[in-house]
Amino acid sequence: QQQVTLPYFVPRNSRGSLPVHSLIRNGGSRYQIQIKHIQGNILKFRDDLAHSLFRPHSGEAARLKTEVQASRSRILLSGGRWKTQVVDWLKQNGF
């Protein structure tokens, strides 16, 4: 079995959890997912996540918006309540 080396990495914390957080603002009307501590090519990570998290041309894929904060090594996702899907995607990709 050949191991694929990705140009990015998302480390777990000392307790083994992934750095994925829900940000709820404006009394619950603004819901974002924050992925922190992304190492390596953050733009490639964003592209891979955006293209493979949901089926192409699905309603979820159309609503997904991303904001890269490269200086802070994090990405914000908005458009839905997808924390579980993001964590599952990271686990499936070996993080």
XYZ file of N, CA and C in Angstrom, residues 3-83:
243
model
N 1.619 5.192 0.426
C 1.115 6.321 1.186
C 1.236 7.590 0.356
N 0.160 8.361 0.316
C 0.133 9.604 -0.443
C 0.591 10.736 0.469
N 1.522 11.540 -0.018
C 1.987 12.692 0.740
C 1.239 13.924 0.253
N 0.522 14.565 1.152
C -0.245 15.755 0.812
C 0.595 17.006 1.073
N 0.346 18.089 0.336
C 1.128 19.317 0.535
C 0.654 20.151 1.729
N -0.186 19.571 2.568
C -0.686 20.265 3.752
C -0.881 19.252 4.874
N -1.017 19.777 6.091
C -1.185 18.917 7.260
C -2.011 19.664 8.303
N -2.895 18.937 8.982
C -3.691 19.501 10.069
C -3.396 18.667 11.311
N -2.560 19.185 12.228
C -2.198 18.404 13.412
C -3.326 18.361 14.435
N -3.352 17.284 15.203
C -4.295 17.168 16.318
C -3.682 17.827 17.548
N -4.525 18.166 18.516
C -3.999 18.755 19.742
C -3.504 17.656 20.686
N -3.052 18.031 21.864
C -2.468 17.057 22.793
C -3.484 16.033 23.285
N -4.758 16.327 23.168
C -5.805 15.375 23.569
C -6.291 14.519 22.404
N -5.738 14.739 21.229
C -6.100 13.939 20.065
C -7.259 14.477 19.248
N -7.714 15.682 19.541
C -8.836 16.263 18.809
C -8.350 17.075 17.612
N -9.179 17.121 16.584
C -8.877 17.939 15.414
C -9.267 19.392 15.696
N -8.526 20.364 15.157
C -8.800 21.781 15.434
C -9.924 22.343 14.564
N -11.125 21.789 14.731
C -12.300 22.226 13.984
C -13.306 22.761 15.000
N -13.733 24.006 14.807
C -14.595 24.656 15.785
C -15.804 25.281 15.101
N -16.940 25.299 15.808
C -18.135 25.999 15.351
C -18.118 27.404 15.922
N -18.352 28.387 15.082
C -18.460 29.781 15.514
C -19.891 30.235 15.258
N -20.615 30.542 16.317
C -22.009 30.961 16.189
C -22.091 32.424 16.614
N -22.537 33.280 15.699
C -22.589 34.720 15.935
C -24.003 35.247 15.649
N -24.234 36.481 16.033
C -25.496 37.184 15.748
C -26.716 36.396 16.215
N -26.665 35.868 17.415
C -27.811 35.149 17.964
C -28.149 33.880 17.216
N -27.173 33.282 16.553
C -27.376 32.026 15.842
C -27.654 32.176 14.361
N -27.741 33.408 13.868
C -28.034 33.587 12.445
C -26.787 33.474 11.573
N -25.615 33.557 12.181
C -24.352 33.424 11.430
C -23.577 32.249 12.007
N -23.434 31.213 11.222
C -22.799 29.976 11.667
C -21.613 29.692 10.761
N -20.426 29.575 11.354
C -19.220 29.297 10.578
C -18.470 28.126 11.197
N -17.707 27.447 10.364
C -16.812 26.388 10.813
C -15.393 26.914 10.636
N -14.586 26.784 11.668
C -13.201 27.249 11.631
C -12.265 26.048 11.733
N -11.343 25.943 10.781
C -10.303 24.914 10.813
C -8.995 25.648 11.068
N -8.337 25.307 12.180
C -7.147 26.039 12.609
C -5.882 25.205 12.420
N -4.741 25.874 12.531
C -3.409 25.259 12.557
C -3.075 24.475 11.288
N -3.516 24.944 10.137
C -3.230 24.268 8.873
C -1.788 24.571 8.487
N -1.023 23.528 8.252
C 0.385 23.676 7.885
C 0.555 23.347 6.406
N 1.460 24.039 5.744
C 1.735 23.755 4.333
C 0.891 24.624 3.413
N 0.478 24.054 2.290
C -0.237 24.779 1.243
C -1.713 24.921 1.614
N -2.055 26.030 2.241
C -3.417 26.242 2.730
C -4.415 26.403 1.579
N -3.979 26.953 0.450
C -4.875 27.112 -0.695
C -5.221 25.764 -1.320
N -4.257 24.868 -1.402
C -4.515 23.515 -1.912
C -5.462 22.774 -0.970
N -5.271 22.956 0.343
C -6.171 22.351 1.327
C -7.603 22.839 1.105
N -7.761 24.157 0.945
C -9.090 24.720 0.712
C -9.730 24.155 -0.556
N -8.945 24.081 -1.630
C -9.474 23.565 -2.889
C -9.882 22.102 -2.766
N -9.034 21.280 -2.141
C -9.361 19.861 -1.970
C -10.609 19.687 -1.117
N -10.709 20.442 -0.044
C -11.876 20.361 0.837
C -13.138 20.791 0.101
N -13.081 21.913 -0.585
C -14.256 22.445 -1.275
C -14.735 21.523 -2.395
N -13.804 20.848 -3.080
C -14.195 20.003 -4.206
C -14.598 18.591 -3.804
N -14.225 18.150 -2.614
C -14.532 16.762 -2.263
C -15.398 16.604 -1.019
N -15.743 17.691 -0.342
C -16.582 17.581 0.849
C -18.005 17.179 0.474
N -18.528 17.744 -0.605
C -19.881 17.442 -1.070
C -19.847 17.058 -2.544
N -20.912 16.395 -3.005
C -21.020 16.049 -4.417
C -21.045 17.323 -5.258
N -20.375 17.318 -6.408
C -20.405 18.505 -7.274
C -21.839 18.852 -7.679
N -22.136 20.118 -7.748
C -23.432 20.651 -8.173
C -24.565 20.332 -7.199
N -24.245 19.882 -5.987
C -25.291 19.653 -4.988
C -25.634 20.982 -4.321
N -26.722 21.002 -3.577
C -27.114 22.217 -2.875
C -26.081 22.654 -1.861
N -25.490 21.679 -1.156
C -24.466 22.008 -0.159
C -23.231 22.616 -0.823
N -22.817 22.039 -1.943
C -21.638 22.552 -2.650
C -21.878 23.975 -3.146
N -23.108 24.268 -3.552
C -23.426 25.611 -4.035
C -23.409 26.633 -2.897
N -23.796 26.213 -1.683
C -23.837 27.136 -0.538
C -22.494 27.313 0.150
N -21.561 26.393 -0.066
C -20.279 26.432 0.641
C -19.459 27.654 0.233
N -19.105 28.459 1.224
C -18.241 29.622 1.014
C -17.011 29.439 1.895
N -15.841 29.787 1.373
C -14.608 29.642 2.144
C -13.893 30.976 2.235
N -13.233 31.182 3.355
C -12.394 32.358 3.558
C -11.069 31.872 4.125
N -9.986 32.163 3.427
C -8.656 31.743 3.864
C -8.018 32.872 4.661
N -7.553 32.547 5.852
C -6.783 33.479 6.670
C -5.375 32.904 6.769
N -4.604 33.085 5.695
C -3.293 32.442 5.587
C -2.338 32.897 6.680
N -2.390 34.163 7.058
C -1.469 34.648 8.090
C -1.756 34.025 9.448
N -2.980 33.530 9.633
C -3.358 32.896 10.898
C -3.481 31.376 10.757
N -3.158 30.834 9.590
C -3.187 29.390 9.316
C -4.555 28.777 9.575
N -5.590 29.459 9.106
C -6.931 28.935 9.322
C -7.837 29.226 8.137
N -8.930 28.456 8.083
C -9.946 28.616 7.048
C -11.301 28.710 7.735
N -12.150 29.605 7.238
C -13.520 29.714 7.710
C -14.445 29.202 6.615
N -15.380 28.340 6.987
C -16.393 27.836 6.066
C -17.735 28.391 6.505
N -18.535 28.823 5.559
C -19.874 29.289 5.889
C -20.853 28.749 4.863
N -22.140 28.829 5.212
C -23.176 28.351 4.310
C -23.968 27.190 4.864
N -23.520 26.601 5.967
C -24.249 25.474 6.547
C -23.611 24.997 7.831
N -24.267 24.057 8.476
C -23.783 23.497 9.744
C -23.111 22.160 9.446
N -21.842 22.229 9.061
C -21.141 21.067 8.527
C -19.952 20.616 9.351
N -19.920 20.901 10.632
C -18.750 20.534 11.435
C -18.497 19.028 11.389
